[in-house]
CSV table of C-alpha atoms in Angstrom, one decimal:
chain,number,residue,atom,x,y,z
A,1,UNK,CA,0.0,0.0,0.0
A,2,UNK,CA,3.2,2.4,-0.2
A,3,UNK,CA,1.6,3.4,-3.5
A,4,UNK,CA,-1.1,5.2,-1.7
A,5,UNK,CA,0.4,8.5,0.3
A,6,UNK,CA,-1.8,9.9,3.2
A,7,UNK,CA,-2.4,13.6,3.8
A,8,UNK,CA,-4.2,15.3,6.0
A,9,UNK,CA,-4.7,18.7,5.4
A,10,UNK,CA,-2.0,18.8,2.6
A,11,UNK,CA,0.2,17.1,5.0
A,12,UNK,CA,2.2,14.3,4.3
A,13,UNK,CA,0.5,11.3,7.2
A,14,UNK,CA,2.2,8.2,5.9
A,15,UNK,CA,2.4,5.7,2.7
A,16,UNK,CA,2.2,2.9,5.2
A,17,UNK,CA,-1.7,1.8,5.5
A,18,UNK,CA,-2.5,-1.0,4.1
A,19,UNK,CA,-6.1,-0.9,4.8
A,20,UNK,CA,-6.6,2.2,2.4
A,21,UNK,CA,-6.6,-0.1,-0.4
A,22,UNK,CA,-7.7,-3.5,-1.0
A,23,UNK,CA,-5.0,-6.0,-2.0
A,24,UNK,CA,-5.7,-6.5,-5.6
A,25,UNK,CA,-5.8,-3.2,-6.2
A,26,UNK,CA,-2.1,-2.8,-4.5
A,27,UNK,CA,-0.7,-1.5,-8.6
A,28,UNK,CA,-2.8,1.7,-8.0
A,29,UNK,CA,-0.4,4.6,-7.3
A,30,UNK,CA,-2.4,7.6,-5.7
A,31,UNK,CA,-2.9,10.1,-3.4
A,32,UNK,CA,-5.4,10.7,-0.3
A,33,UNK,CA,-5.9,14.5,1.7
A,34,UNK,CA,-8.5,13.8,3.8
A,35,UNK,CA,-9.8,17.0,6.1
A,36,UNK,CA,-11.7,14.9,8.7
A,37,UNK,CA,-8.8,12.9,10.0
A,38,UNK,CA,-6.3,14.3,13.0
A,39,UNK,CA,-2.6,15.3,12.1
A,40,UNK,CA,-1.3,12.9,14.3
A,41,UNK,CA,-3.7,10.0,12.7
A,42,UNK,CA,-2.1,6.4,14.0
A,43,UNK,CA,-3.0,3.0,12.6
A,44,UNK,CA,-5.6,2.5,15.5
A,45,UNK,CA,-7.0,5.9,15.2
A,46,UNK,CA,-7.5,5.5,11.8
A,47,UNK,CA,-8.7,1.7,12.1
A,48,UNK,CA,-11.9,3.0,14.6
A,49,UNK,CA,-12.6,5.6,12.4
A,50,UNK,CA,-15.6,5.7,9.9
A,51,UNK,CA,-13.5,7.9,7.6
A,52,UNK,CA,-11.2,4.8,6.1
A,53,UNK,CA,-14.4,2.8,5.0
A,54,UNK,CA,-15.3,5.9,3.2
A,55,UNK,CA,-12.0,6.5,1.7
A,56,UNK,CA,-11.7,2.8,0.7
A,57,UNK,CA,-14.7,2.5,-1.2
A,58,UNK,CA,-14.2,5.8,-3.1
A,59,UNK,CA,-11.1,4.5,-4.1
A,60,UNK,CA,-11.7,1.4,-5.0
A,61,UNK,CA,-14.7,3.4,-7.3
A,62,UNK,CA,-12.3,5.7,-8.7
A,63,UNK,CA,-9.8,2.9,-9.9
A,64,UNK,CA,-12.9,1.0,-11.3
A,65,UNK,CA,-13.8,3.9,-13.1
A,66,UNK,CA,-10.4,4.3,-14.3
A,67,UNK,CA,-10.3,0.7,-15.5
A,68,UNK,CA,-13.4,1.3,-17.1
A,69,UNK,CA,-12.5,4.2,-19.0
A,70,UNK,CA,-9.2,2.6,-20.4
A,71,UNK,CA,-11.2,-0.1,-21.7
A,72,UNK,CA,-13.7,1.5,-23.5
A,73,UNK,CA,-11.1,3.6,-25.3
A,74,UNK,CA,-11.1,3.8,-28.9
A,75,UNK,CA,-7.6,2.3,-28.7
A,76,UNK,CA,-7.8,-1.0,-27.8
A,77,UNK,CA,-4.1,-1.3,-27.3
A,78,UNK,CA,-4.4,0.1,-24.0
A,79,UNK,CA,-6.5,-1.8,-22.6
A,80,UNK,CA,-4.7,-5.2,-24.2
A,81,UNK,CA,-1.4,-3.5,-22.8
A,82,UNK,CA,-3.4,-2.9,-19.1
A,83,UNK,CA,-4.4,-6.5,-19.2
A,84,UNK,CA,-1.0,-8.2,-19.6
A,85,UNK,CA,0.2,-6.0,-16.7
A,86,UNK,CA,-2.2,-6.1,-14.7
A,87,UNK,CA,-5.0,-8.4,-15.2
A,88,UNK,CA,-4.4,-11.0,-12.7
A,89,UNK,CA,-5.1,-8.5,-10.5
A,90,UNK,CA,-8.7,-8.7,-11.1
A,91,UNK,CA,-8.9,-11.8,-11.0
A,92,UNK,CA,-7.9,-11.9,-7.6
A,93,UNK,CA,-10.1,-9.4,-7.0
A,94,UNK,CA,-13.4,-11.6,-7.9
A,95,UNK,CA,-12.1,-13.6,-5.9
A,96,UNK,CA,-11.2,-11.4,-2.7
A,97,UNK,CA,-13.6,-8.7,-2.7
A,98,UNK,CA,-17.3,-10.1,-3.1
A,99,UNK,CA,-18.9,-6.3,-2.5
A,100,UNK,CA,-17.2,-5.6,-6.1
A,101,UNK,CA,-16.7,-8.9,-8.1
A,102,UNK,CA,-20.0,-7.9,-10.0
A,103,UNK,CA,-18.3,-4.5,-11.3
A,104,UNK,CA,-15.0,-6.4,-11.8
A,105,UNK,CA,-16.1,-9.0,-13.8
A,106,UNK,CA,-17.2,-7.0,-16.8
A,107,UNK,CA,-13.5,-5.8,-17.4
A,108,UNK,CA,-12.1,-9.5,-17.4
A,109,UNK,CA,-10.5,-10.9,-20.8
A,110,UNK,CA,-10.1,-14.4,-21.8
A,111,UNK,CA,-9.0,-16.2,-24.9
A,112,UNK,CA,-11.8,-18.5,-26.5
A,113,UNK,CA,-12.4,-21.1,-29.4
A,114,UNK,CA,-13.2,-17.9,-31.4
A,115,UNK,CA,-11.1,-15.3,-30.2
A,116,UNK,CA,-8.3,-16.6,-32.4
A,117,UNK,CA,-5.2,-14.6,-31.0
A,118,UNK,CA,-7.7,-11.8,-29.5
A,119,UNK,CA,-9.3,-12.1,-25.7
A,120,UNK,CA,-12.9,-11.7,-25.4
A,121,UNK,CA,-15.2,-10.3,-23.0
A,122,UNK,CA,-18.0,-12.5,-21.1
A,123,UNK,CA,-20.6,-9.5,-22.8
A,124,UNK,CA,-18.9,-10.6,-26.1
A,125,UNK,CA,-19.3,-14.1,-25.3
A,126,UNK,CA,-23.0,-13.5,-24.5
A,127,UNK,CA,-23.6,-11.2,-27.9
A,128,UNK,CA,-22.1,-13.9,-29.8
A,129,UNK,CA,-24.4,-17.4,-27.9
A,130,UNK,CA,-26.5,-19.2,-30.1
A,131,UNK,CA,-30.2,-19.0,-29.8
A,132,UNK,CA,-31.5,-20.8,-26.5
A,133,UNK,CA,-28.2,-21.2,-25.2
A,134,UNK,CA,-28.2,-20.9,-21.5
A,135,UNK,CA,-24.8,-20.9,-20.0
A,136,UNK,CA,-21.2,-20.0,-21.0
A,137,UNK,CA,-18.9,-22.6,-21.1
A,138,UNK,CA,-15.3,-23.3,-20.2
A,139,UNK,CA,-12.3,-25.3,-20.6
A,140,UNK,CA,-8.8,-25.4,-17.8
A,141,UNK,CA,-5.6,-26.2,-19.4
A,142,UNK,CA,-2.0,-25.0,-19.0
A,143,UNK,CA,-1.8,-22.2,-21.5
A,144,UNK,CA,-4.0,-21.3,-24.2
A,145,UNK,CA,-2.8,-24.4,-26.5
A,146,UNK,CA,-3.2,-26.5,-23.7
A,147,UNK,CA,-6.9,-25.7,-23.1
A,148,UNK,CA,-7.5,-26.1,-26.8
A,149,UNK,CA,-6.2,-29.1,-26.9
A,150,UNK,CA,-8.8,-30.8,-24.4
A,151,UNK,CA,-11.3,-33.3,-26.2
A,152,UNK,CA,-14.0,-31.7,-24.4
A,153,UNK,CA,-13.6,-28.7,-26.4
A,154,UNK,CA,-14.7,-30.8,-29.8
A,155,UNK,CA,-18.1,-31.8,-27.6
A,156,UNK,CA,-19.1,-28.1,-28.0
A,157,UNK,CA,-16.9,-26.1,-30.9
A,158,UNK,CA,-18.8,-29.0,-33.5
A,159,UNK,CA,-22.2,-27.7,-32.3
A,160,UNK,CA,-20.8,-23.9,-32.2
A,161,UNK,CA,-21.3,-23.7,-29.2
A,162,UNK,CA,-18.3,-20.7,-27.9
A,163,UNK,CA,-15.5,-22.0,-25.6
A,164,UNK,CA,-13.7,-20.0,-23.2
A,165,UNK,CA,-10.0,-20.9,-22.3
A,166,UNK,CA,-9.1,-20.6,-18.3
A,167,UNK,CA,-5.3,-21.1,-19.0
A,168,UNK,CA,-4.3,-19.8,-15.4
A,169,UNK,CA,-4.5,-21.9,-12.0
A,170,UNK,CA,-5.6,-18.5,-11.2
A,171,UNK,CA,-8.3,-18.8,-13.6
A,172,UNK,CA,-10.3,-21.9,-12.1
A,173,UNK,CA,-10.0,-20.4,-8.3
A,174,UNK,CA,-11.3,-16.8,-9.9
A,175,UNK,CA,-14.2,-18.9,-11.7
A,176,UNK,CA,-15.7,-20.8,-9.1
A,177,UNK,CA,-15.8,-17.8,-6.7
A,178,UNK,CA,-18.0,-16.0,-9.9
A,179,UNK,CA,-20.3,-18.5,-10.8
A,180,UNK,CA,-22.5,-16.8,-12.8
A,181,UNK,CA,-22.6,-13.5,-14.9
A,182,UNK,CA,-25.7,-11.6,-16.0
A,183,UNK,CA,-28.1,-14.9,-14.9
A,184,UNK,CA,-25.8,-17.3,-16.9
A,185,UNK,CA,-24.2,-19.9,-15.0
A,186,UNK,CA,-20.5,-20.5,-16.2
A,187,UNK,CA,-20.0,-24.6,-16.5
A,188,UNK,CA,-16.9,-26.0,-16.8
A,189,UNK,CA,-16.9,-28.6,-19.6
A,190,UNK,CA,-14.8,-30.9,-18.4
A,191,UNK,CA,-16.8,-32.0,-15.8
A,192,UNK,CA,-19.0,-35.2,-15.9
A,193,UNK,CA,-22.1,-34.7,-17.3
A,194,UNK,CA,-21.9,-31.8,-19.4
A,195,UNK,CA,-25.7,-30.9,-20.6
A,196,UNK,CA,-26.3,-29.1,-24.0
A,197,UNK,CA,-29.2,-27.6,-24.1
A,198,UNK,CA,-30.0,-29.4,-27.8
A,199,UNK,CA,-29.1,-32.9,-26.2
A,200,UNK,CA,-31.8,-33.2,-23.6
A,201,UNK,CA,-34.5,-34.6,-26.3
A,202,UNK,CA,-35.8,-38.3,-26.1
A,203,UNK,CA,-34.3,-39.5,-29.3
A,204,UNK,CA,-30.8,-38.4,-27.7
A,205,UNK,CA,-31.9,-40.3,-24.8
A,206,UNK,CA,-33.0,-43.7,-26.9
A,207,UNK,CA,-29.8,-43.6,-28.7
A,208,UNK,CA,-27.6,-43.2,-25.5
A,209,UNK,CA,-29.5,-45.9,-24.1
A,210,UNK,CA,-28.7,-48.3,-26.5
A,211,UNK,CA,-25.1,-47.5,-27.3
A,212,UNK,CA,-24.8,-48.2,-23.2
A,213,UNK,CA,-26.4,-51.9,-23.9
A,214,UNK,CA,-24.1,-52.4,-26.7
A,215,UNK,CA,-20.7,-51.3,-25.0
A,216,UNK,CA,-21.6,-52.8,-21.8
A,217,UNK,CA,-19.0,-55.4,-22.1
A,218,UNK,CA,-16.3,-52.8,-23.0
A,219,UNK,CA,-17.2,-50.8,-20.4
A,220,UNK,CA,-16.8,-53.7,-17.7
A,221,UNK,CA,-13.7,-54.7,-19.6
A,222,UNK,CA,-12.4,-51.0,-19.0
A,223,UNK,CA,-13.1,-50.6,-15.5
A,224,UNK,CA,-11.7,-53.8,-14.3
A,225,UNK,CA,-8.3,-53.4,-16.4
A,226,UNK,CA,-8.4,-49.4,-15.1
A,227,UNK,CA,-9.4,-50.3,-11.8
A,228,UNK,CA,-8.2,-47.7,-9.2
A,229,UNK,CA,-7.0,-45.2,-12.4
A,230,UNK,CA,-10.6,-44.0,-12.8
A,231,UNK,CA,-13.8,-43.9,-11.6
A,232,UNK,CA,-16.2,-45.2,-14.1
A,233,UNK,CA,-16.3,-45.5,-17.6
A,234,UNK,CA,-18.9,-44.1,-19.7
A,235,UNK,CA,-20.2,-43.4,-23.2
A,236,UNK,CA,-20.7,-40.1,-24.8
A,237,UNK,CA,-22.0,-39.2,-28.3
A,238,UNK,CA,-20.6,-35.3,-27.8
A,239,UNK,CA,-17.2,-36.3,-28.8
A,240,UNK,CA,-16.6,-36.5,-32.7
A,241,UNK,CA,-12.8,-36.8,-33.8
A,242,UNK,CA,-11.2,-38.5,-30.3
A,243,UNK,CA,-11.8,-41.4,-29.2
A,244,UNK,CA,-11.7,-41.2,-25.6
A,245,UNK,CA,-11.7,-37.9,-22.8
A,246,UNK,CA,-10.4,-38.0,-19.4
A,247,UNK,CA,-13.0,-35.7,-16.8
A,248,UNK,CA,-13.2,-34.9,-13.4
A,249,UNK,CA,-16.4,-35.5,-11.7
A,250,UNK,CA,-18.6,-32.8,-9.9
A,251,UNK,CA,-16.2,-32.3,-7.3
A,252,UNK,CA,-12.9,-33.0,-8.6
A,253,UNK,CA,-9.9,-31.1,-9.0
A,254,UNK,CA,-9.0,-30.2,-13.0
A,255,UNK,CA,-5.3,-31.2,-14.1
A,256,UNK,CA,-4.3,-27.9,-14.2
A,257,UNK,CA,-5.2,-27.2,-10.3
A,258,UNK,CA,-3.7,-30.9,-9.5
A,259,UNK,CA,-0.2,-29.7,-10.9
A,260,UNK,CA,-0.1,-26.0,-9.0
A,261,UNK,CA,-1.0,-28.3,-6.0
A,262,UNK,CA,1.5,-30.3,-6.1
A,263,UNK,CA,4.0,-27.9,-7.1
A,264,UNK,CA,2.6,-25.6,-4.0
A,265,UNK,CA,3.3,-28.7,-1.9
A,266,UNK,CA,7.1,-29.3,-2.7
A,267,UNK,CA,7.7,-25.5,-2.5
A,268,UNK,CA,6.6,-25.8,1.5
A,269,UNK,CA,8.8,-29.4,1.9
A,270,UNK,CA,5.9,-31.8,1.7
A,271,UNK,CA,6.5,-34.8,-0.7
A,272,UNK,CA,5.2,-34.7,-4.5
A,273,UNK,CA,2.0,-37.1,-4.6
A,274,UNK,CA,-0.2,-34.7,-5.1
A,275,UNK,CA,-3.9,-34.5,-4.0
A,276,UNK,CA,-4.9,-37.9,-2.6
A,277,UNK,CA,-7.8,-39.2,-3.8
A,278,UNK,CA,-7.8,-36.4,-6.6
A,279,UNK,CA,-6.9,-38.6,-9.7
A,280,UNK,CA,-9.3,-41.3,-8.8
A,281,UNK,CA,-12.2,-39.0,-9.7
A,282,UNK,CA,-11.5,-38.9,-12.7
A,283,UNK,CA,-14.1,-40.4,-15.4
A,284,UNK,CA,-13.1,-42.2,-19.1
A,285,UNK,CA,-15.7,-41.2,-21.3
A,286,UNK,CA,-15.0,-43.2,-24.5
A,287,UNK,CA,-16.7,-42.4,-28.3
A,288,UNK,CA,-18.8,-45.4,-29.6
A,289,UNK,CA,-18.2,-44.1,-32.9
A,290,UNK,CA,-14.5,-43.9,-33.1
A,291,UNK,CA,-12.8,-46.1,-35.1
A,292,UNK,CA,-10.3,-46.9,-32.1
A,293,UNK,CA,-13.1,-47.9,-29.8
A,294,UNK,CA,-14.4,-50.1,-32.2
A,295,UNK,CA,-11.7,-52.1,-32.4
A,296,UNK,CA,-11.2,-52.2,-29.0
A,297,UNK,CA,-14.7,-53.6,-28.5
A,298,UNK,CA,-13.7,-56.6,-31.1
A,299,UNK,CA,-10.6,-57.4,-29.1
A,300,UNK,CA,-12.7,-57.6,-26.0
A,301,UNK,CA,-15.4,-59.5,-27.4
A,302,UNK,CA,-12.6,-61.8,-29.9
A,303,UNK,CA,-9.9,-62.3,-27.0
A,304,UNK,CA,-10.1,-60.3,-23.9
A,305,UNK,CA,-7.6,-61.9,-22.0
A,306,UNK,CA,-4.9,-61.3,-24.4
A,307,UNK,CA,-1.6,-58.8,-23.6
A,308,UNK,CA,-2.3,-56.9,-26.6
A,309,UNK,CA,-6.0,-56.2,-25.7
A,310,UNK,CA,-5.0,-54.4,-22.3
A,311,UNK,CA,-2.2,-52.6,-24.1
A,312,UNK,CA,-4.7,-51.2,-26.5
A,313,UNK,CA,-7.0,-50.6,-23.4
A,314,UNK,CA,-4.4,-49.0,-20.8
A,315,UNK,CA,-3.3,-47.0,-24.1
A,316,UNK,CA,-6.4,-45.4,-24.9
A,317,UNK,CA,-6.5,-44.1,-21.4
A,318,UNK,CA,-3.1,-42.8,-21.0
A,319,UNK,CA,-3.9,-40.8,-24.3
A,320,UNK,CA,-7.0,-39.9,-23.2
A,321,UNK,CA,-5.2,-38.6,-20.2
A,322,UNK,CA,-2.7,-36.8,-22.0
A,323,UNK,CA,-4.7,-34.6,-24.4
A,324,UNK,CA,-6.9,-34.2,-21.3
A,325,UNK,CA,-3.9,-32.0,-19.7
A,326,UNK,CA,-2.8,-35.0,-17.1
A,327,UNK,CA,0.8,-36.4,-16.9
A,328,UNK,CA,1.9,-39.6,-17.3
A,329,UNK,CA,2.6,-41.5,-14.3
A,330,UNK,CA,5.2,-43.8,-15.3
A,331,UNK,CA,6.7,-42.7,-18.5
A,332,UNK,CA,8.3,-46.4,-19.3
A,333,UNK,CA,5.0,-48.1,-19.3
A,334,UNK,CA,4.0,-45.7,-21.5
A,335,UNK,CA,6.6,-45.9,-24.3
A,336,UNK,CA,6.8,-49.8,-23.9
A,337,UNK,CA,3.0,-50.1,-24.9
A,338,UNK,CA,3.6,-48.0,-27.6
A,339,UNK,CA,6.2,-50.0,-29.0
A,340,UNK,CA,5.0,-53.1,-28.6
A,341,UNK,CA,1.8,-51.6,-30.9
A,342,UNK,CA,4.4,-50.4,-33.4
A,343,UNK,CA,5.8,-53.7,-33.3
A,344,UNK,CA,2.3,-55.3,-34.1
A,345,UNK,CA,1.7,-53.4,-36.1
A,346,UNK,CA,5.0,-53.5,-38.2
A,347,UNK,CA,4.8,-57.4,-38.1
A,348,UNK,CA,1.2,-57.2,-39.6
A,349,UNK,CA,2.8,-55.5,-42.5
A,350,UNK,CA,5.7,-57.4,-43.0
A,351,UNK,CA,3.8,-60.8,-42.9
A,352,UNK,CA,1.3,-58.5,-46.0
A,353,UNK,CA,4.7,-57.7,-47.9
A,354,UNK,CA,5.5,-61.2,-48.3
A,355,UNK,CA,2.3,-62.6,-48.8
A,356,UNK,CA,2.3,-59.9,-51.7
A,357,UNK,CA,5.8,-61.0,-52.8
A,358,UNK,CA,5.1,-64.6,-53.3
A,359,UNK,CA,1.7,-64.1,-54.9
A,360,UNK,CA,4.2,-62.7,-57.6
A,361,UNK,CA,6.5,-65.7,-57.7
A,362,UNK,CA,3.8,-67.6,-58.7
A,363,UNK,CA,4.0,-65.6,-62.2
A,364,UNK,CA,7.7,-65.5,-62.5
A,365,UNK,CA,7.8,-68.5,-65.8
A,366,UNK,CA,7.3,-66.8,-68.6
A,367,UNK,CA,4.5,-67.3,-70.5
A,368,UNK,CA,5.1,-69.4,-73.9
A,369,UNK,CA,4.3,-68.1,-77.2
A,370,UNK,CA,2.0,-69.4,-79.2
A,371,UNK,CA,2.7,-71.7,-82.2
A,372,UNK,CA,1.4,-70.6,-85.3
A,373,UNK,CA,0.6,-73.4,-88.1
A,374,UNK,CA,0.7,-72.5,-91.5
A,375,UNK,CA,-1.0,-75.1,-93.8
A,376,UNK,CA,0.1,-74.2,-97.5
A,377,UNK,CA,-2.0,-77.0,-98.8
């Protein structure tokens, strides 16, 4: 709070209190000469005195204000240059200061599915909603390419529905103290369950019901070879070009938040396991339409007891995991399966090459010519 400097009377008081200004605000250099305080004002005079709560929330208007006007400046530079500074500022401050999140919230700027290089606004995000659309939705991920990434962002871009990228740790804390802007509820899309409003007819409902009947033994297979790496497995129809998406249910913790937990954890000296418990909410969803988990379904149904059937298996889901923003947990595992399916599938071509080479050996004679008679009588 040194930015702010206290006067009293045109007299200098002290740069020193930090109740002056709230914390998020701490960037905001300015000066206070109040005429109702005491020359000799002390923390604890100052503290019982009505005067700070007035001074503190015509500050914290006056910065708003500021804010406000830089952002609606023809210019949009300065505001995109005010941002990078100084944005996560305001996010803490949704998160901090509940008597103002509703004024804060408006100035906020994220990328999105649409935004290309630009950030959005949540007002542009709600110009831009398709008709009947309900709530704003969002992705976590470690960095914009990280969030784009995510499989769950296909379940909504191919229906064009908007996606918004959280690609802060910051970001998911800042979210879940908001909630909801303007009477639309912001959903995170990589949680179980995701609802589009265009899904909840009772053809949607038929379908689903008999995809689940169809993959039931996959799904059994899965959960017993996954057993304590997820939760369930279930089917969705909302993804389109992967064939599997790892998400949290209701109340887990994204990817994104499990790593700055864990990395929070070994800064104070505590060991690196993470959340406990944390991973093992996590849900497979799996697309019955994909290629990949149609052929998984034939292995399970043709030999499901076979090494190469939970390879395929305890692949899908460590890819799964991966474009889903989780780590690996055991990197050799990892690359082993994924040679041995190179190997397969190297073998399979091999034994086609010389299946191809000696169908031509069969034709390697030459053919004879014919004989041509001539009968001159």
């Amino acid at each position: 709070a040194r930015n702010i400097r206290l006067y009293v009377k045109r007299v200098f008081i002290n740069d020193k209190f930090e109740e002056l200004m709230p914390r998020w605000l701490k960037f905001v250099r300015g000066v206070v000469d109040s005429d109702d305080l005491p020359l000799n004002v002390s923390r604890e005079i100052l503290q019982k005195s009505k005067v700070l709560s007035i001074i503190n929330k015509r500050l914290v208007r006056k910065s708003l204000d500021m804010i406000r006007d830089i952002a609606e400046d023809d210019d949009e530079t300065k505001y995109l240059m005010f941002w990078n500074n100084f944005g996560k500022y305001l996010k803490v401050g949704i998160i901090e200061d509940e008597r103002n999140k509703k004024d804060i919230a408006p100035l906020l700027r994220f990328f999105s599915s649409k935004s290309g290089d630009e950030y959005t606004s949540l007002d542009t995000y709600i110009d831009g909603m398709k008709e009947g659309q309900k709530k704003i939705f969002y992705v976590t991920g470690d960095g914009k390419e990280g969030a784009a990434m995510s499989p769950v962002v296909e379940k909504l871009t191919n229906r064009d529905y908007e996606v918004l990228y959280m690609a802060e740790p910051l970001d998911e804390i800042m979210v879940e103290s908001l909630r909801q802007y303007k009477d639309f509820d912001l959903v995170d899309a990589s949680k179980e369950g995701l609802n589009l409003d265009d899904e909840d007819d009772e053809e949607s409902k038929k379908k689903k019901a008999e995809l689940d009947e169809q993959y039931a033994s996959l799904k059994d297979y899965l959960e017993v070879t996954l057993e304590g790496k997820v939760q369930k497995v279930s089917l969705t129809t909302l993804l389109t070009n992967s064939p599997a998406a790892l998400v949290q249910g209701a109340y887990g913790m994204s990817p994104t938040m499990q790593k700055y937990m864990k990395a929070q954890s070994v800064a104070a000296g505590g060991n690196d396991g993470g959340i406990p418990g944390s991973m093992n909410q996590a849900v497979l969803e799996i697309n019955p339409n994909h290629p990949i988990v149609q052929d998984l379904e034939r292995m399970v149904k043709t030999d499901k007891d076979s090494e190469e059937t939970k390879n395929f298996a305890i692949l899908l889901y460590d890819v799964a995991g991966m474009t889903s923003g989780y780590e690996i947990g055991d990197t050799k595992d990892f690359a082993t399966r994924v040679m041995n399916l190179m190997s397969v599938k190297a073998r399979d071509d091999g034994a086609a090459q010389e299946a191809v080479v000696e169908d031509d050996g069969d034709d390697d004679e030459p053919a004879k010519e014919a004989e041509v008679v001539t009968d001159f009588n």
